[in-house]
CSV table of C-alpha atoms in Angstrom, one decimal:
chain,number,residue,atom,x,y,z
A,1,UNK,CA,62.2,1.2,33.7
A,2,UNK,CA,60.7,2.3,30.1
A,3,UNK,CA,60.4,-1.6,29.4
A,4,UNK,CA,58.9,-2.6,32.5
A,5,UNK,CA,56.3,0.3,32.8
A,6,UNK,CA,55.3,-0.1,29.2
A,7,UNK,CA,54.4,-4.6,29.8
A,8,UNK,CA,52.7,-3.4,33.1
A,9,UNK,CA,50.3,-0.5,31.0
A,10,UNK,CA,49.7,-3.7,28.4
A,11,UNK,CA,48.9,-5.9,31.0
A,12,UNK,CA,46.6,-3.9,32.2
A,13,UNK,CA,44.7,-2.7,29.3
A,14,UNK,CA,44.2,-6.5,28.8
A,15,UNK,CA,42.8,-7.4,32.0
A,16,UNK,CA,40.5,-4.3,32.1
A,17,UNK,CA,39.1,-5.7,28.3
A,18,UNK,CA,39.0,-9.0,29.6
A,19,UNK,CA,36.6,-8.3,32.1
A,20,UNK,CA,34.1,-5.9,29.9
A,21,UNK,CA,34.4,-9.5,27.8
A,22,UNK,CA,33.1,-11.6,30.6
A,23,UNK,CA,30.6,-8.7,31.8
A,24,UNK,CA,29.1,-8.2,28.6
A,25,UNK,CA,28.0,-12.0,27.9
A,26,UNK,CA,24.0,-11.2,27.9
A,27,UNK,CA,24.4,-10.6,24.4
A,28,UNK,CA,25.8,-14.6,23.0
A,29,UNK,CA,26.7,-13.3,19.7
A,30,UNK,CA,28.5,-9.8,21.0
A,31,UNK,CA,30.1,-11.7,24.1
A,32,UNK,CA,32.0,-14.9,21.7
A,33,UNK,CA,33.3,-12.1,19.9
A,34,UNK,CA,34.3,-9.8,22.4
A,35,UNK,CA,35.7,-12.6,24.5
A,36,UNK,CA,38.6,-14.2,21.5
A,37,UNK,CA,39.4,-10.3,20.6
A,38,UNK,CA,40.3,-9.8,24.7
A,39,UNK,CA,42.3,-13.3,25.0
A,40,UNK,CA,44.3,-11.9,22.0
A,41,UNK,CA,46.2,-9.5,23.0
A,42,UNK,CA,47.5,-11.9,26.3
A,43,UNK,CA,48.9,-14.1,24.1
A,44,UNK,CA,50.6,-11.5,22.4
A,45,UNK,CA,52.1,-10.0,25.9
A,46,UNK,CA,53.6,-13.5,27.1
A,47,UNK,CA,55.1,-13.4,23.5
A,48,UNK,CA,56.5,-10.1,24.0
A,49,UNK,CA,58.1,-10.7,27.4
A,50,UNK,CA,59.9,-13.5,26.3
A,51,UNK,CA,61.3,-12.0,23.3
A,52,UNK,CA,62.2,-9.0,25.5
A,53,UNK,CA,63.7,-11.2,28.4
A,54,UNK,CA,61.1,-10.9,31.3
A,55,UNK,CA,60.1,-14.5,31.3
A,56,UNK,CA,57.9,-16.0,34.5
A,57,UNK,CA,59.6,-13.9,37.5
A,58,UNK,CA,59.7,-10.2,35.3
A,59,UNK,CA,55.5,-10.7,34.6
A,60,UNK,CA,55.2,-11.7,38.4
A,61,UNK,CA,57.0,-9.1,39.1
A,62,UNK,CA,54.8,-6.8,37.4
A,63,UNK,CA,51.3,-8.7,38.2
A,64,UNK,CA,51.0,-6.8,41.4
A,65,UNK,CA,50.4,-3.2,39.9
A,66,UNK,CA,48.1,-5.0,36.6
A,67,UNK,CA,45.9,-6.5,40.0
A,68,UNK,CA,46.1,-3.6,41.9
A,69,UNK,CA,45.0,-1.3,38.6
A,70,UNK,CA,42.0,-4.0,37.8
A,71,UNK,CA,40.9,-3.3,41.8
A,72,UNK,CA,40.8,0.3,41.5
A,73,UNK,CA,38.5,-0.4,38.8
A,74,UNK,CA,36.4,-2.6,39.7
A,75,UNK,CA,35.9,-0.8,43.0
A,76,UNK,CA,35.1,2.8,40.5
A,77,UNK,CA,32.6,0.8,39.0
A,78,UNK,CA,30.7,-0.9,42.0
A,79,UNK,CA,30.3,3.0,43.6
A,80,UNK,CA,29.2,4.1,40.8
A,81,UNK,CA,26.5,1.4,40.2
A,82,UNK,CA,25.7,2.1,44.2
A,83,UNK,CA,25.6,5.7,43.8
A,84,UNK,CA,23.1,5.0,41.0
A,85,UNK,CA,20.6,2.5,42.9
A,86,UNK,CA,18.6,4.6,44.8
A,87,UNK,CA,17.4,6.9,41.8
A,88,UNK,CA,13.9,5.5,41.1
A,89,UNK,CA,11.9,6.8,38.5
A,90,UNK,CA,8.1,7.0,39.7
A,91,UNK,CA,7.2,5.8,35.4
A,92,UNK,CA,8.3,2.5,35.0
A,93,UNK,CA,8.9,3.2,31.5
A,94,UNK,CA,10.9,6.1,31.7
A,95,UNK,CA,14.4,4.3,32.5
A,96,UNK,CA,13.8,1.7,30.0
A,97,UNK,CA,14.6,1.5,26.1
A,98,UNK,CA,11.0,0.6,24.5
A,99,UNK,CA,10.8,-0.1,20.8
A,100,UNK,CA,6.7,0.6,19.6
A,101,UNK,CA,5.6,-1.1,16.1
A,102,UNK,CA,1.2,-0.6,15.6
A,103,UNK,CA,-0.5,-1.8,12.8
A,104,UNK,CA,-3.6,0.2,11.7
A,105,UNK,CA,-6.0,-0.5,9.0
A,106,UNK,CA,-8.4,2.2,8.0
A,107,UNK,CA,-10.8,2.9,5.8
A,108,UNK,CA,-12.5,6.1,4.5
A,109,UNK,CA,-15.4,7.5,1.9
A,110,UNK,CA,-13.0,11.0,0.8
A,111,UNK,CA,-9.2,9.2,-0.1
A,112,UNK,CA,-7.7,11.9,-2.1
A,113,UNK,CA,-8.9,14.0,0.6
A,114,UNK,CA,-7.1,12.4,3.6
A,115,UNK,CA,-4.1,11.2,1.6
A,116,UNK,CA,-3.4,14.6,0.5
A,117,UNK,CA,-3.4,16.1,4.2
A,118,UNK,CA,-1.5,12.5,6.0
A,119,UNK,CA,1.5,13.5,5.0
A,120,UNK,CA,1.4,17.1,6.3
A,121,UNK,CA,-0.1,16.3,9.2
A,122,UNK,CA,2.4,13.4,10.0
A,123,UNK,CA,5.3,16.3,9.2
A,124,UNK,CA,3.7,18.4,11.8
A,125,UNK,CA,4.2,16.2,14.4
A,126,UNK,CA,7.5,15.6,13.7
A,127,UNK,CA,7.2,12.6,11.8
A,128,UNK,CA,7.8,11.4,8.4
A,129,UNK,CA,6.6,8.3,5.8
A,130,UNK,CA,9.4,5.7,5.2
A,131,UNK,CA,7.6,4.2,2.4
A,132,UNK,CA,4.0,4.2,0.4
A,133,UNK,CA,2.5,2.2,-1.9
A,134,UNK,CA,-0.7,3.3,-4.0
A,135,UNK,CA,-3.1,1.3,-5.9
A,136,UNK,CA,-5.7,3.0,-7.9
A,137,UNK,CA,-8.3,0.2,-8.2
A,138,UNK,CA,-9.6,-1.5,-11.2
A,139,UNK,CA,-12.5,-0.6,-13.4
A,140,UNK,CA,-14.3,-2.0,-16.0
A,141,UNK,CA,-14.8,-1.4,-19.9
A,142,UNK,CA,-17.9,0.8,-19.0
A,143,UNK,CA,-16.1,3.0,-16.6
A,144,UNK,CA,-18.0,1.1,-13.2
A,145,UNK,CA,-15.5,0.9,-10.6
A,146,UNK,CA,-14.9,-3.0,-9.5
A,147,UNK,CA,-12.3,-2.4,-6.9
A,148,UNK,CA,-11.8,0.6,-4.7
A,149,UNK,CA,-8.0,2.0,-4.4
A,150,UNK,CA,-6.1,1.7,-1.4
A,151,UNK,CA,-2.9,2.6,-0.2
A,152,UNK,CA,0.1,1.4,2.4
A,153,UNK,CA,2.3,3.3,3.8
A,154,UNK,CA,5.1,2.5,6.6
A,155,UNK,CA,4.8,5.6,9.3
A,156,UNK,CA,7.6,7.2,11.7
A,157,UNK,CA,6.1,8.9,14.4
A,158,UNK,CA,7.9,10.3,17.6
A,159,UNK,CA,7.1,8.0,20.4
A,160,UNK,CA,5.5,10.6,22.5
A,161,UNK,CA,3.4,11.8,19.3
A,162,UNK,CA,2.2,8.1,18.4
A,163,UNK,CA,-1.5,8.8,20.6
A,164,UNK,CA,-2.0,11.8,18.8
A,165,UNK,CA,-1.3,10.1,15.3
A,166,UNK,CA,-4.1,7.3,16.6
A,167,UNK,CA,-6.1,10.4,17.5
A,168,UNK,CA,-5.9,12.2,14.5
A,169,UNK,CA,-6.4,8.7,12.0
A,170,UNK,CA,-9.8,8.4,14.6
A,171,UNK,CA,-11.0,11.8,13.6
A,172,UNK,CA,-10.4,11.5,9.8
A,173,UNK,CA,-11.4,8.0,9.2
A,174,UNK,CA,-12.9,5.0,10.3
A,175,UNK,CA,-10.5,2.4,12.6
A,176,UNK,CA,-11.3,-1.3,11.5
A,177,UNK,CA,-8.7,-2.9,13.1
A,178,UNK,CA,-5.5,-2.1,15.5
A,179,UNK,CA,-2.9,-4.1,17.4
A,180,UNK,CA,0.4,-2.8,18.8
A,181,UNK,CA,3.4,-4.4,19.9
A,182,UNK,CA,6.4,-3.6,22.5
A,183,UNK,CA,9.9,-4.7,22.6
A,184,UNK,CA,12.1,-3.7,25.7
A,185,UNK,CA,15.6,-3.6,24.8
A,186,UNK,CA,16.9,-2.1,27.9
A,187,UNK,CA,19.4,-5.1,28.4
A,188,UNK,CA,20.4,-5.0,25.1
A,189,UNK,CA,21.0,-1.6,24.8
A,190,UNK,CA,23.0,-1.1,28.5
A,191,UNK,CA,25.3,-4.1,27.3
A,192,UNK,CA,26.4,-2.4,24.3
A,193,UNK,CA,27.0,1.0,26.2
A,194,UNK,CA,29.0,-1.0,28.6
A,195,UNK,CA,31.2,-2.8,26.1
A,196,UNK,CA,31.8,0.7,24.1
A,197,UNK,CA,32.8,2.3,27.4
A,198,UNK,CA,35.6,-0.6,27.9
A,199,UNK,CA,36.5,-0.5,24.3
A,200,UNK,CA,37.2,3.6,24.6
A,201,UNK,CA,39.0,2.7,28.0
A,202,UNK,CA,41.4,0.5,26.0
A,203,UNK,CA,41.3,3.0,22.7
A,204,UNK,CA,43.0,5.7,25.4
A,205,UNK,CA,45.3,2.8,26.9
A,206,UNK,CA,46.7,2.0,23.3
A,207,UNK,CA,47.3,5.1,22.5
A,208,UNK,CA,49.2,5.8,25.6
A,209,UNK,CA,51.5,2.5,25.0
A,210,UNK,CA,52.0,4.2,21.6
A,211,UNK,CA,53.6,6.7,22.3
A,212,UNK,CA,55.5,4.9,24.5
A,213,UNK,CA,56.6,2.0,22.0
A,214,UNK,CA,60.4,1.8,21.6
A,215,UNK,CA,60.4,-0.7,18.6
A,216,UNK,CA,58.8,-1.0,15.4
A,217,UNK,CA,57.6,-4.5,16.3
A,218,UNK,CA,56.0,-2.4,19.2
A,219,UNK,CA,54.4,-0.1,17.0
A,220,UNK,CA,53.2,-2.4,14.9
A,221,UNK,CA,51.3,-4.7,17.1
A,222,UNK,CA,49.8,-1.8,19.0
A,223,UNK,CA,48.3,-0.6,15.7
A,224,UNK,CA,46.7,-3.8,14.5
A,225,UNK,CA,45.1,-4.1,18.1
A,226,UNK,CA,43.6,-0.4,17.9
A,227,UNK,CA,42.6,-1.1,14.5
A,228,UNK,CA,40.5,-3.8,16.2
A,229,UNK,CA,38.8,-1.7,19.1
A,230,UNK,CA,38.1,1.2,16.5
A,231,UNK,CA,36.0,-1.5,14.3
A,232,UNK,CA,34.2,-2.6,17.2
A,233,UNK,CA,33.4,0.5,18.4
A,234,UNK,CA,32.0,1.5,14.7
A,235,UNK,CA,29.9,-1.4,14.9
A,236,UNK,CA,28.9,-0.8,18.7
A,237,UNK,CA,27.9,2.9,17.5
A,238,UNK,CA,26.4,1.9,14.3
A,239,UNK,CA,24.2,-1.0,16.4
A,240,UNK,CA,23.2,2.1,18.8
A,241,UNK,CA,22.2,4.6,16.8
A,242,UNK,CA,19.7,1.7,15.3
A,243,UNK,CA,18.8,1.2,18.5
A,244,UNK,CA,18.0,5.3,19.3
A,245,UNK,CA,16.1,5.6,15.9
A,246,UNK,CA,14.2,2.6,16.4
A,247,UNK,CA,13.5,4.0,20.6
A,248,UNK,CA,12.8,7.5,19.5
A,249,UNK,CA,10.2,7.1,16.5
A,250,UNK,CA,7.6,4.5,16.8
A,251,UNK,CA,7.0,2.6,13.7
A,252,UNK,CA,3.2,2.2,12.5
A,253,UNK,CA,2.2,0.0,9.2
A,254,UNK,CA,-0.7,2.0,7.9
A,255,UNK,CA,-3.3,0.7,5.4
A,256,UNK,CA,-6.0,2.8,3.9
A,257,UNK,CA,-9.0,1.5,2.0
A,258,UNK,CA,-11.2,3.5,-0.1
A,259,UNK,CA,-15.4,2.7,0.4
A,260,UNK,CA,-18.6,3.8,-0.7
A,261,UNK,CA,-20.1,3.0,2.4
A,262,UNK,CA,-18.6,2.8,6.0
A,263,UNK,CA,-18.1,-0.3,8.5
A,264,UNK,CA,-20.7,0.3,10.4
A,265,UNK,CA,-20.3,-1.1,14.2
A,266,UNK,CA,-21.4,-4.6,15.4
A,267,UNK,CA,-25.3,-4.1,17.0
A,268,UNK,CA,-26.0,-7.4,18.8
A,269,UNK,CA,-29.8,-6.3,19.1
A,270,UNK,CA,-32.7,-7.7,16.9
A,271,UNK,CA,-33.5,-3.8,16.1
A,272,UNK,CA,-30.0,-3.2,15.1
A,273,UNK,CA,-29.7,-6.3,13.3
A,274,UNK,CA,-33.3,-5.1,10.8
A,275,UNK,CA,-31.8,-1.7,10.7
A,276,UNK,CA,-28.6,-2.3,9.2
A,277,UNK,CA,-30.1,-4.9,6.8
A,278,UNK,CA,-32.8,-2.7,5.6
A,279,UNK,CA,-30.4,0.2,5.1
A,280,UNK,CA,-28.1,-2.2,2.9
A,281,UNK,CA,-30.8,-3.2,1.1
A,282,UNK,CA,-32.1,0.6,0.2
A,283,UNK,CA,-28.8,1.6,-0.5
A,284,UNK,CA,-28.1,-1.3,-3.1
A,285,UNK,CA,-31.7,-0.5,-4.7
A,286,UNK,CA,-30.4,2.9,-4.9
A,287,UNK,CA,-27.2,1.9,-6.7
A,288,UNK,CA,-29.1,-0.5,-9.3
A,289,UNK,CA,-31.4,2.1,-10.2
A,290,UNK,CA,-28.2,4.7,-10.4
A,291,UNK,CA,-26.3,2.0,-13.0
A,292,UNK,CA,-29.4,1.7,-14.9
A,293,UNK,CA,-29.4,5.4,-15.6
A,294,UNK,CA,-25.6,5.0,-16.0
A,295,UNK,CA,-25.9,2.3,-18.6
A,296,UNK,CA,-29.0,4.3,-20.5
A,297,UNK,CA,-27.1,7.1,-20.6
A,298,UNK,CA,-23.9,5.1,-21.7
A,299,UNK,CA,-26.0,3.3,-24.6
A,300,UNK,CA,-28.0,6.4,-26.1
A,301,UNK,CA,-25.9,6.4,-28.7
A,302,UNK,CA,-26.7,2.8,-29.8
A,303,UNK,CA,-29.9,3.3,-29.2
A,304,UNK,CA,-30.4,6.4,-31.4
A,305,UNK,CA,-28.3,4.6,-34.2
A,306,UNK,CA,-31.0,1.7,-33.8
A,307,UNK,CA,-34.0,4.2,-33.9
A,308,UNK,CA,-32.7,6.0,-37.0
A,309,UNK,CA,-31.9,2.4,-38.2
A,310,UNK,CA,-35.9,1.3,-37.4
A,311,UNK,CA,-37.2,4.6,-38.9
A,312,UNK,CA,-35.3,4.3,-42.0
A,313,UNK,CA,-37.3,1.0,-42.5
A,314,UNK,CA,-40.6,2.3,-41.4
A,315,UNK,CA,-40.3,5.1,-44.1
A,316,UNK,CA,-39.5,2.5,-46.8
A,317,UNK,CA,-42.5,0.3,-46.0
A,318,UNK,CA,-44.7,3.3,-46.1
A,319,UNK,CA,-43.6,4.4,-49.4
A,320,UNK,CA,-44.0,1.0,-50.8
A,321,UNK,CA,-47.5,0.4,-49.1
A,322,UNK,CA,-48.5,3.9,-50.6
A,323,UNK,CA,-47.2,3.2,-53.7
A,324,UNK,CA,-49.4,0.1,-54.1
A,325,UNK,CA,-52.9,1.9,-52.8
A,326,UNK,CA,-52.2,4.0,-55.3
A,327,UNK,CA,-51.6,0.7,-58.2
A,328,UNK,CA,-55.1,-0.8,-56.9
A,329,UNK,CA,-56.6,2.8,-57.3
A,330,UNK,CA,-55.3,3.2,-60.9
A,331,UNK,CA,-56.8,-0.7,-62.0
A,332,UNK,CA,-60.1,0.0,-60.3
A,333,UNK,CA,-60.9,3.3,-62.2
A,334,UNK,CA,-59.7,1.6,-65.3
A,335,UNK,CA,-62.0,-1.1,-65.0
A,336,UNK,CA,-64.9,1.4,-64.0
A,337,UNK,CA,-64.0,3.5,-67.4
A,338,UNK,CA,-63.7,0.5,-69.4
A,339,UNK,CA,-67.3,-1.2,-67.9
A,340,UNK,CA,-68.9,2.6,-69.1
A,341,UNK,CA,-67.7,2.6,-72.3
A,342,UNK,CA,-69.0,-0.6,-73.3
A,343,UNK,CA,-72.4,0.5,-71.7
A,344,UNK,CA,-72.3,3.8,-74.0
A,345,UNK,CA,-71.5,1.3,-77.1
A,346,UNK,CA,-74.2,-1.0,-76.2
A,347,UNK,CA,-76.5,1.8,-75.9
A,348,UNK,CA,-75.7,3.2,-79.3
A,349,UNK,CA,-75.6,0.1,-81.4
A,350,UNK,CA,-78.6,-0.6,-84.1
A,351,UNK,CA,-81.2,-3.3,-83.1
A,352,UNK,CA,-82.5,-6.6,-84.6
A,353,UNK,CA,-86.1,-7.6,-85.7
A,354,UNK,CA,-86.6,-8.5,-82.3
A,355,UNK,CA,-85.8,-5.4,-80.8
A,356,UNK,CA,-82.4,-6.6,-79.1
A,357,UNK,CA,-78.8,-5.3,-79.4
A,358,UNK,CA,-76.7,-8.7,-81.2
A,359,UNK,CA,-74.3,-7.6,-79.2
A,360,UNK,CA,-76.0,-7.2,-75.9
A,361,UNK,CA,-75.0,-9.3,-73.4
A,362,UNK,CA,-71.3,-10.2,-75.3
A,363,UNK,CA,-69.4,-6.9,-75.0
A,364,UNK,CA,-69.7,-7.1,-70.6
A,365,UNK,CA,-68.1,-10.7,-71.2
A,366,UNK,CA,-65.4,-9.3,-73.5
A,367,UNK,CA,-65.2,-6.6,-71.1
A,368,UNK,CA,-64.7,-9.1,-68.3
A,369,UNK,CA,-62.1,-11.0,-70.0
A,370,UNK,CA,-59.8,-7.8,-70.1
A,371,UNK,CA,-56.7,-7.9,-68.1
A,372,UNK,CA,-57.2,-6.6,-64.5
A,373,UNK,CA,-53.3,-5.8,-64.3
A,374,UNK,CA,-53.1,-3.5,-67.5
A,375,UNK,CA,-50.2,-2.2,-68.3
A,376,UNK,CA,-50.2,2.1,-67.4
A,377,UNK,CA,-49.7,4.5,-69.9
């Protein structure tokens, strides 16, 4: 009796995971699998039984009860899908298993400002920031800022916080662009819940036929097959909880750029159009004449280096021109002392018969011939 009730408990923990096999193929690459683990352990049976001496009339003996087992089953499950029909939810949403990814891009005028507080505001809804990346922007040798910084960050919002993230990003920033996308993996995620229910169903089953095992050869297939169901069921559980993270918190890939000046929105009119081209154009005059003062201000020290350099020359050419008024002075009054004395001598020298100076009208040419450029003393 032992024998016969421990091959009808094995038979029937194989049909039972036989049919969660065939009832979870909407999944094709959890139903192959599922399927060659179930025809297994049938194999296995036939094998026992004719090593044990049942043969064809002891398994047709026991095939009633295995049927009759399978039945009961099958007939649990159908009132139990019957009893569940009728519930329906009035949000179409509510029952099913919704995975939410956005994409935002955003820019804003104060960046330290709102990535300092993003990160507490995101905690207080529950949330948290999976990754970030920073770029600080480029500048040139001057200090002038060619590229603004920017950041990107990969958000994990709760679900039912994810309009009041977009709110709060609204409020503190300006939206430039915004899609969002939805994945429903209700099927997905009822198929695996099925499949782990079977697999603990057979778990219990194998546990019972282990205690029940009489040989070692018993013992020893029983344990390889519940190593089997307690693998799948790790993975089953492992691809769940995926599945409930993924469910619970929304995923949103955020991107923050840092401007001097905000997107302003499209106007289609003709005023609009002359109002936002005249207020570009203001505000660029206003930044050339704020880098000309920037560079000016950058430069002075070049340029008082230069103006010392220009001054220092100046002085030098004074000096020099001074110098040589004061050369042509010196000659000049020489040449004025030199013309008197020869006068006084002229004056003073005796006459001829005639009444004239011999040397009247020589000593002014000798005078003349002096040097102009004499030598100082």
């Amino acid at each position: 009796m032992g024998k016969k009730r421990l091959h009808a408990l094995l038979l029937a923990a194989g049909a039972a995971f036989l049919l969660s096999g065939c009832g979870s193929a909407v999944m094709s690459g959890g139903a192959a699998d599922t399927s060659a683990i179930a025809a297994a352990p049938t194999v296995n049976q036939e094998e026992y039984l004719y090593d044990t001496g049942y043969g064809e009339s002891g398994y047709k003996a026991e095939e009633a009860p295995a049927e009759e087992a399978v039945a009961e089953e099958t007939d649990y499950e159908a009132e139990g899908a019957e009893a569940k029909a009728p519930e329906v939810s009035e949000d179409p949403r509510a029952d099913r298993k919704l995975i939410t990814t956005m994409y935002l891009s955003a820019e804003t005028e104060y960046f330290d400002e709102l990535m300092g507080n993003l990160e507490k505001q995101i905690a207080g809804m529950g949330g948290y920031i999976e990754s970030s990346e920073q770029w600080n922007g480029k500048s040139d040798y001057y200090g002038n800022r060619i590229e603004n910084r920017n950041a990107s960050l990969t958000v994990r919002v709760p679900a039912d916080k994810l309009g009041s993230f977009l709110t709060m990003m609204e409020e503190n920033s300006n939206i430039t662009s915004k899609s969002t996308s939805v994945e429903d993996v209700t099927l997905a995620y009822v198929d695996l819940e099925s499949r782990k229910k079977a697999l603990l169903t057979e778990q219990d089953r194998l546990l019972e036929l282990m205690d029940m095992a009489e040989t070692v050869e018993d013992l020893i297939a029983i344990e390889d097959k519940l190593a089997d169901v307690r693998y799948e069921l790790e993975s089953m559980e492992s691809q769940l909880r995926t599945y409930d993270n993924k469910i619970n918190y929304s995923t949103v890939y955020l991107h923050v750029q840092e401007v001097e000046r905000l997107t302003p929105p499209e106007e289609p009119t003709t005023w609009g159009r002359i109002k936002n081209g005249f207020s570009k154009n203001l505000y660029g005059l206003g930044m050339d004449i704020e880098n000309l003062f920037i560079s000016i201000v950058i430069y002075i020290p070049y340029i008082l280096a230069w103006l010392v350099v220009i001054a220092v020359v100046l002085l030098i050419l004074f000096a020099l021109v001074k110098r040589e008024k004061k050369k042509k002075e010196k000659r000049r009054l020489k040449r004025q002392q030199i013309s008197a004395d020869t006068a006084e001598t002229q004056e003073n020298m005796p006459k001829d018969n005639q009444g004239e100076n011999p040397l009247s009208g020589k000593l002014p040419q000798e005078a003349e011939k002096l040097p102009k450029n004499m030598p100082e003393k």
